[in-house]
PDB file of C-alpha atoms in Angstrom:
ATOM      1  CA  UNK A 219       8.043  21.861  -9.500  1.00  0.00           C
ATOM      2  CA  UNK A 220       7.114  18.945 -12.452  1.00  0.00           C
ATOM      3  CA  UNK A 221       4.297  17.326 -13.179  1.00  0.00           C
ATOM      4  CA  UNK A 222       6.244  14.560 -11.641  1.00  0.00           C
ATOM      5  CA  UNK A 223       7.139  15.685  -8.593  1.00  0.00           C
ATOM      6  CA  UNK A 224       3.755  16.165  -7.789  1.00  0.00           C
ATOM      7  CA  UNK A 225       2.687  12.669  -7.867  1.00  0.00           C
ATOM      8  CA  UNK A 226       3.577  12.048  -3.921  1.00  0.00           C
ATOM      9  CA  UNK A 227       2.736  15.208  -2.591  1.00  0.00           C
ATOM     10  CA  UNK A 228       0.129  17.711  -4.669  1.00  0.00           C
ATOM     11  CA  UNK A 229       1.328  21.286  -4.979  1.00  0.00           C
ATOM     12  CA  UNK A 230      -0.195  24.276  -6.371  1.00  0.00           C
ATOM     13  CA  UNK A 231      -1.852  24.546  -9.907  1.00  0.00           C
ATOM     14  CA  UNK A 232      -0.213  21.444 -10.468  1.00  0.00           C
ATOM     15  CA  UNK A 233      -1.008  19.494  -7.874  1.00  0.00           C
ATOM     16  CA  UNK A 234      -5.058  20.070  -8.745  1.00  0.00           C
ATOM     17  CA  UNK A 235      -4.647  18.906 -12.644  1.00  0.00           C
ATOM     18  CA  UNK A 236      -3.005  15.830 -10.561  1.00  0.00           C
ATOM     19  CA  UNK A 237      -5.524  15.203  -7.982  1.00  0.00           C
ATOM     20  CA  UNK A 238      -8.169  15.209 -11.442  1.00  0.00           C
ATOM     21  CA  UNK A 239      -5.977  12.565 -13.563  1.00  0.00           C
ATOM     22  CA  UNK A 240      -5.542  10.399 -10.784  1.00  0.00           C
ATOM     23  CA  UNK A 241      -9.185  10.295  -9.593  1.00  0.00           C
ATOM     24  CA  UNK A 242     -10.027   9.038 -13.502  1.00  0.00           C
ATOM     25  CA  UNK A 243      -6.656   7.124 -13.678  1.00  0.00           C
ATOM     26  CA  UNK A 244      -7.499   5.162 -10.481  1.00  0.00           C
ATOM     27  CA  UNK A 245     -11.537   4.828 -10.819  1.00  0.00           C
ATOM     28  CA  UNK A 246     -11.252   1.352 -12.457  1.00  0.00           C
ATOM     29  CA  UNK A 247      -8.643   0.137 -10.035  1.00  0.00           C
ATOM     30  CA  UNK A 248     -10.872   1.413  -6.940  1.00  0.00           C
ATOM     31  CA  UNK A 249     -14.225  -0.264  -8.564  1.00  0.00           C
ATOM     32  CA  UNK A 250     -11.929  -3.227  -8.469  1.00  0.00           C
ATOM     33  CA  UNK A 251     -10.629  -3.076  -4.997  1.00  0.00           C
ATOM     34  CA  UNK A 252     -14.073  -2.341  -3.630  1.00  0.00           C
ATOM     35  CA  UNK A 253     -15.794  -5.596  -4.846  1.00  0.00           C
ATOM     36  CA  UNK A 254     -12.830  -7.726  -2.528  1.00  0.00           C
ATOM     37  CA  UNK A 255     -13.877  -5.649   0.597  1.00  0.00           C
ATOM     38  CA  UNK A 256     -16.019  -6.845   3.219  1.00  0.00           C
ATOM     39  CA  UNK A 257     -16.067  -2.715   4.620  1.00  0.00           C
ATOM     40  CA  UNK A 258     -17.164  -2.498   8.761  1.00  0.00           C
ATOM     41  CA  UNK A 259     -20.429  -1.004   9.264  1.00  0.00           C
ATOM     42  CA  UNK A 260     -19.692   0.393  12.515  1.00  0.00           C
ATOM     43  CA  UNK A 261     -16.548   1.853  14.177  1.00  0.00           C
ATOM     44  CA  UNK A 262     -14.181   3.838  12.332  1.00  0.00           C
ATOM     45  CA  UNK A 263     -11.632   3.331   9.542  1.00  0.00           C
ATOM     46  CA  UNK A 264      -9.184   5.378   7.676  1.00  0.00           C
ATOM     47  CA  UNK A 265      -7.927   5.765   4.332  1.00  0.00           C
ATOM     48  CA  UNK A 266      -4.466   6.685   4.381  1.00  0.00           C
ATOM     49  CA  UNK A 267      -3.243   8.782   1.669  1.00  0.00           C
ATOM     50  CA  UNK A 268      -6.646   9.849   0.501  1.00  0.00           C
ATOM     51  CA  UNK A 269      -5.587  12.044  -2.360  1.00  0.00           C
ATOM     52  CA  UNK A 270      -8.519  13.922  -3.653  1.00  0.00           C
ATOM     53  CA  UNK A 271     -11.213  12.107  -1.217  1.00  0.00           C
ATOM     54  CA  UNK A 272     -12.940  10.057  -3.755  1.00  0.00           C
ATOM     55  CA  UNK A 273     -12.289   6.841  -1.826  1.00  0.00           C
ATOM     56  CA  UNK A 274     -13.237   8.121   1.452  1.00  0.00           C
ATOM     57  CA  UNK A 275     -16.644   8.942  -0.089  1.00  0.00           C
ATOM     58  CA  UNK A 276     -16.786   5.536  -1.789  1.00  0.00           C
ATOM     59  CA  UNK A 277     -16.451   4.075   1.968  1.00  0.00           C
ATOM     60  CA  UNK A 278     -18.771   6.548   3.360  1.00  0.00           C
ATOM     61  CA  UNK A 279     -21.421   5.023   0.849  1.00  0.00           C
ATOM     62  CA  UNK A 280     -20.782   1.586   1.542  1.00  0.00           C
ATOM     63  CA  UNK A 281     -20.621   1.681   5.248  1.00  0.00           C
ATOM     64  CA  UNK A 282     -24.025   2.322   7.415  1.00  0.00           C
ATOM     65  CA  UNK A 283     -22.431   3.914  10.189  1.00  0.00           C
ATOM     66  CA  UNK A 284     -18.248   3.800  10.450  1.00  0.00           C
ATOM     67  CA  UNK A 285     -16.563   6.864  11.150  1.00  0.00           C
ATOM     68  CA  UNK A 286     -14.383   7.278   7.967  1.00  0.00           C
ATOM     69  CA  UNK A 287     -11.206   9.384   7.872  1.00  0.00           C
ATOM     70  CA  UNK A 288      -9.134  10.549   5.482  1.00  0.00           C
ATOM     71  CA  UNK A 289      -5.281  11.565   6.223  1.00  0.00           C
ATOM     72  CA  UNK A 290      -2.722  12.746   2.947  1.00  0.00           C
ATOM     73  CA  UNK A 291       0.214  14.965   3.621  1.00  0.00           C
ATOM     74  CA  UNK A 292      -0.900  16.914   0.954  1.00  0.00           C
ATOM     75  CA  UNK A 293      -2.581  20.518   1.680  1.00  0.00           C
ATOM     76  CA  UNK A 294      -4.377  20.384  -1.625  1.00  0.00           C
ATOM     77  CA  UNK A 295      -5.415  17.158  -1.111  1.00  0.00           C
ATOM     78  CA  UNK A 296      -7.225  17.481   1.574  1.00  0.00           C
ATOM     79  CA  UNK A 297      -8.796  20.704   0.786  1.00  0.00           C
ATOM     80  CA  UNK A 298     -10.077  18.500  -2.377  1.00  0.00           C
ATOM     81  CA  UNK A 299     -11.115  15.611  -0.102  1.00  0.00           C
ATOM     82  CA  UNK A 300     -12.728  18.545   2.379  1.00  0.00           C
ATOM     83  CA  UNK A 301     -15.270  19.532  -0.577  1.00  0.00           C
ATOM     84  CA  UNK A 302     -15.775  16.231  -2.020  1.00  0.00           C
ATOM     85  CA  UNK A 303     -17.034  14.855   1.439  1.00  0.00           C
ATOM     86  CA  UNK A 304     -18.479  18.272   2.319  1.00  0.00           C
ATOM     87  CA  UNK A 305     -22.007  16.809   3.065  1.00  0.00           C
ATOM     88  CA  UNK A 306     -20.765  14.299   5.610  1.00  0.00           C
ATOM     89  CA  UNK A 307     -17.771  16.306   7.822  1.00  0.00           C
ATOM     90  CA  UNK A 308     -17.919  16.607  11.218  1.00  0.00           C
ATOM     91  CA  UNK A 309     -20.720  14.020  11.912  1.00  0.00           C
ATOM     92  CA  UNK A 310     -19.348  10.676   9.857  1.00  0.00           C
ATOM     93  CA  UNK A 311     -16.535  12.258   8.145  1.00  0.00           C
ATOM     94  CA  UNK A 312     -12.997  13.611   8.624  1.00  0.00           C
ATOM     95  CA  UNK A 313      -9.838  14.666   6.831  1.00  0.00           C
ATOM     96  CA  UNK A 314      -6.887  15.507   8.322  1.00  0.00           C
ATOM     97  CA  UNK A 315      -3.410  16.580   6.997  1.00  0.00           C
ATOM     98  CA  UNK A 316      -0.846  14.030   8.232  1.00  0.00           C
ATOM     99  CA  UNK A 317       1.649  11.237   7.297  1.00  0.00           C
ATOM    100  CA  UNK A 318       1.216   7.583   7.520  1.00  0.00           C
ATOM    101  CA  UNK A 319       4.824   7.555   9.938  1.00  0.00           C
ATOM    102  CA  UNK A 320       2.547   9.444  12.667  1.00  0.00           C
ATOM    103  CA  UNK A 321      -0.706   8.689  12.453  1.00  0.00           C
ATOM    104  CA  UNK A 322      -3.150  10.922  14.734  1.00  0.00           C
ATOM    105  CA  UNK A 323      -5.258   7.516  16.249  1.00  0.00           C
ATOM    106  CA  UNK A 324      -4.856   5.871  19.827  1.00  0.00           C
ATOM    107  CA  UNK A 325      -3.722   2.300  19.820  1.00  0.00           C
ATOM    108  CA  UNK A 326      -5.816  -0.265  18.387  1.00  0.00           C
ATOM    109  CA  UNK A 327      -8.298   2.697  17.510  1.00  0.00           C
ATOM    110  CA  UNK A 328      -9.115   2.376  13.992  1.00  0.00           C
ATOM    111  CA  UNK A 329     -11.351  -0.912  12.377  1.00  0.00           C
ATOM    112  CA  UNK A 330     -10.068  -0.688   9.079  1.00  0.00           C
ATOM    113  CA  UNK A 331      -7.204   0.602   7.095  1.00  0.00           C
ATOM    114  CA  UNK A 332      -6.801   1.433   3.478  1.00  0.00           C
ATOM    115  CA  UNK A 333      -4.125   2.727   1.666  1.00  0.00           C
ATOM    116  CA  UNK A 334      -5.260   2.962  -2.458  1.00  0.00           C
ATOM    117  CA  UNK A 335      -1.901   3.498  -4.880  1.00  0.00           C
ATOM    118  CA  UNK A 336       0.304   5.359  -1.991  1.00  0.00           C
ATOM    119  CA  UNK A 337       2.457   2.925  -0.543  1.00  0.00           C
ATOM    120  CA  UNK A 338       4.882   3.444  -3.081  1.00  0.00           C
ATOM    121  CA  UNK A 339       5.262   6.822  -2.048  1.00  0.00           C
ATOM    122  CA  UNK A 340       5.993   5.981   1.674  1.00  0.00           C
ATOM    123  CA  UNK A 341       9.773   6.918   2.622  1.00  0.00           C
ATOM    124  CA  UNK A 342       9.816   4.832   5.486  1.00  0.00           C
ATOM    125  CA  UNK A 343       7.584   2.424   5.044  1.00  0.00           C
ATOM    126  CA  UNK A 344       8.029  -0.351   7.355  1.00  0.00           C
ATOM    127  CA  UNK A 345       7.856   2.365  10.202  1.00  0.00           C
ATOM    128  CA  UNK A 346       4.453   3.386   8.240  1.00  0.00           C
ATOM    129  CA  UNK A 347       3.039  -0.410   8.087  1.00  0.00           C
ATOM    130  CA  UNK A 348       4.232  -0.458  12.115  1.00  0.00           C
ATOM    131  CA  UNK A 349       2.434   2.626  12.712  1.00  0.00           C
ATOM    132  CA  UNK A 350      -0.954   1.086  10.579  1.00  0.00           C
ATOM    133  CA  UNK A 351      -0.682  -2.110  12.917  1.00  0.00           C
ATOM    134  CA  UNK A 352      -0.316   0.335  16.051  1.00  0.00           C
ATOM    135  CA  UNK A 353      -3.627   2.011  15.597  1.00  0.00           C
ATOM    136  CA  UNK A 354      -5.868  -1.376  14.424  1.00  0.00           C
ATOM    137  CA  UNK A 355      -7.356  -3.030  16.789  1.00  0.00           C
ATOM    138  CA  UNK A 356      -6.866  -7.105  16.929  1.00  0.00           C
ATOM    139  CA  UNK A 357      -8.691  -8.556  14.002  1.00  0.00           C
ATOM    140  CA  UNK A 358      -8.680  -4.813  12.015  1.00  0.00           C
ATOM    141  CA  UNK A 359      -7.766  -4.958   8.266  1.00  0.00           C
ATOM    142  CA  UNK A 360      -5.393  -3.255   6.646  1.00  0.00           C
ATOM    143  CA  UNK A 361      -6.009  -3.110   2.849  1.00  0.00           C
ATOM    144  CA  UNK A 362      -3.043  -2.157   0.240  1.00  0.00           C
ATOM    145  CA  UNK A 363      -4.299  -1.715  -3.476  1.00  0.00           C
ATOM    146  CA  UNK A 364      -1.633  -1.174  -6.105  1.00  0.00           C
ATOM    147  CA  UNK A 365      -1.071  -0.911  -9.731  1.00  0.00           C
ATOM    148  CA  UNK A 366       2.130  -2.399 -11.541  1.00  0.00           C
ATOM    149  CA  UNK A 367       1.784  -0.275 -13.669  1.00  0.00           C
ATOM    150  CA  UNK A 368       2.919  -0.844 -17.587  1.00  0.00           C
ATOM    151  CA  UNK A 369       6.024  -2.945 -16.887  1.00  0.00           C
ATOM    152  CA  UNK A 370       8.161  -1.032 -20.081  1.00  0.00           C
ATOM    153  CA  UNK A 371       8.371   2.111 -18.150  1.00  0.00           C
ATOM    154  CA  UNK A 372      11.077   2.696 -15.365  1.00  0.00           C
ATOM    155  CA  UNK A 373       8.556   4.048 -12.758  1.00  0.00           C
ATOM    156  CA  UNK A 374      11.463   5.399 -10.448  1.00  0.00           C
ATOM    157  CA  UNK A 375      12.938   6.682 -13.342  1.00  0.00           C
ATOM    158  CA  UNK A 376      10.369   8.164 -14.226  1.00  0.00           C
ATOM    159  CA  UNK A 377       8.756   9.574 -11.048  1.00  0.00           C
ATOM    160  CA  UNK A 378      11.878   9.857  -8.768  1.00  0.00           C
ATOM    161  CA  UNK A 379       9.533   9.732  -5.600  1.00  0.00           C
ATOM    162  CA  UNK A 380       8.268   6.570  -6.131  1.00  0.00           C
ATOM    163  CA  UNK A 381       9.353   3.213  -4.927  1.00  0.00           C
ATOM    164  CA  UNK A 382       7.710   0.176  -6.529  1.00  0.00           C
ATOM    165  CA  UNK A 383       6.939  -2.983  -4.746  1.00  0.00           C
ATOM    166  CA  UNK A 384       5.462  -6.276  -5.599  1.00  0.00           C
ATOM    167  CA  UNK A 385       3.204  -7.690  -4.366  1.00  0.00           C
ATOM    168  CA  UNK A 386       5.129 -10.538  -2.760  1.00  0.00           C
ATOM    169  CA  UNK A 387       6.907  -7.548  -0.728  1.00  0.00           C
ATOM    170  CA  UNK A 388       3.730  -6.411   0.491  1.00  0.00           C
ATOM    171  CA  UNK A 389       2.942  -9.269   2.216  1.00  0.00           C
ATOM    172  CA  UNK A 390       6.513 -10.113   3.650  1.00  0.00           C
ATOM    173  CA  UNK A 391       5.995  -5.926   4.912  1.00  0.00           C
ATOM    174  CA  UNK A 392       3.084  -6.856   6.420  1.00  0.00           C
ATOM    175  CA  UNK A 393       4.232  -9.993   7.863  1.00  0.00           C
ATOM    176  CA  UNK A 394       7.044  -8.210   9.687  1.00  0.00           C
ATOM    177  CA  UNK A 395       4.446  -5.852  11.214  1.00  0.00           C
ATOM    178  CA  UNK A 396       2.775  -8.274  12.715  1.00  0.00           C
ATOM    179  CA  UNK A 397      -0.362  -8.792  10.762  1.00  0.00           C
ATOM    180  CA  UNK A 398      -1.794 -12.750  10.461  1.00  0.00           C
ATOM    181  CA  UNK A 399      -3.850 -14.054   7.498  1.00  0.00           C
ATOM    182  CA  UNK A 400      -2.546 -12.193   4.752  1.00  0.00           C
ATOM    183  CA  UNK A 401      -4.622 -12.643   1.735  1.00  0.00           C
ATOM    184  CA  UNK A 402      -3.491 -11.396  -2.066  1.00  0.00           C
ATOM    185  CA  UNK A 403      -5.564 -10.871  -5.660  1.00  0.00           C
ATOM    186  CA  UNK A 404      -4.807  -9.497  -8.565  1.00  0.00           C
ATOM    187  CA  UNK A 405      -6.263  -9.089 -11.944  1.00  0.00           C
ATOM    188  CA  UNK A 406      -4.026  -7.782 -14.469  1.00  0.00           C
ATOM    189  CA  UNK A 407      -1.757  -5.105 -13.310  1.00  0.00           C
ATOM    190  CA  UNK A 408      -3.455  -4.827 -10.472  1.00  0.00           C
ATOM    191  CA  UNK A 409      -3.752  -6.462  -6.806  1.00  0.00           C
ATOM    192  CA  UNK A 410      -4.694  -6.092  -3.644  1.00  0.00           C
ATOM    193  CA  UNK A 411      -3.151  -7.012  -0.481  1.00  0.00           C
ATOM    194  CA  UNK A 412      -5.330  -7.518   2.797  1.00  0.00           C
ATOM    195  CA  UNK A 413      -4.032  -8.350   6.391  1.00  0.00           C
ATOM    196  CA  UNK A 414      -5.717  -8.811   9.923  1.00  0.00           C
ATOM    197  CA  UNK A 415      -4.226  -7.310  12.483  1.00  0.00           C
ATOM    198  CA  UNK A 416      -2.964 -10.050  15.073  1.00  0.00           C
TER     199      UNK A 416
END
């Protein structure tokens, strides 16, 4: 397996180098994101493809009381996410080893959504964005922050896994799944896309 191929789905030796670079790679990016959030204080949200777990602490520390999970198909993932949020699983915390297709929530269960530079790695992903509306109750958010990245560089080219979208196709995704006052920002390469559940 490359470097590469790891980028979707960690792996091995590999896959913990990857979980390391894209902590660092991302931590601008999140510090971003976070300052455009208005994050629940009670109930529970989720952070869907969670990686190593850093964001799922990050909401942990700005919520009182929300439950927060974390869900990444990765096994190494969320073992990392596991020990990052050690001090907080099984009372305010959980990870859980899943895709976004199937998400392990009752209907109109979850407050909040996020979903942090992973979207392009969804297969299916107006069945995911269905499946995000399914378990957010009316009036949850779901929150999609992504990186352009540099635009010289083929990304799926480059990383074969990956599908790129703009942020204009975010919002026409989140349209069709049924979420209402869909908000965008950017700065730089970067933006964030937020919808209400309707």
């Amino acid at each position: 397996m490359s470097f590469t191929d790891n980028f979707g789905n960690p792996k091995g030796l590999l896959g913990k180098l990857m979980l390391v670079t894209m902590e660092k790679e991302h931590l601008p990016m999140a510090k971003w994101a976070f300052t455009l959030m208005n994050i629940p204080q009670s109930g529970k949200i989720c952070d869907i493809g969670c990686g190593g777990g850093y964001n799922v602490r990050r909401l942990l520390e700005k919520s009182a009381g929300a439950k927060v999970y974390g869900i990444d198909i990765s096994e190494e993932s969320v073992k990392k996410a596991k020990k990052i949020n050690r001090a907080e699983l099984g009372s305010r915390c959980e990870i859980l080893q899943g895709s976004a297709e199937c998400l392990p929530f009752a209907d109109g269960e979850l407050d909040m959504a996020t979903a942090f530079e992973t979207v392009f790695f969804w297969k299916n992903i107006k069945i995911c964005f269905a499946e995000v509306r399914r378990t957010l109750k009316a009036g949850g958010k779901f929150i999609v922050i992504n990186n352009y990245g540099d635009p010289k560089i083929d990304w799926e080219k480059k990383v074969p896994c990956m599908t790129r979208h703009t942020a204009q196709e975010i919002k026409s995704l989140m349209q069709s799944a049924e979420f209402d006052c869909i908000s965008l920002s950017e700065k730089g390469t970067l933006f964030c896309v937020t919808g209400v559940a309707k």
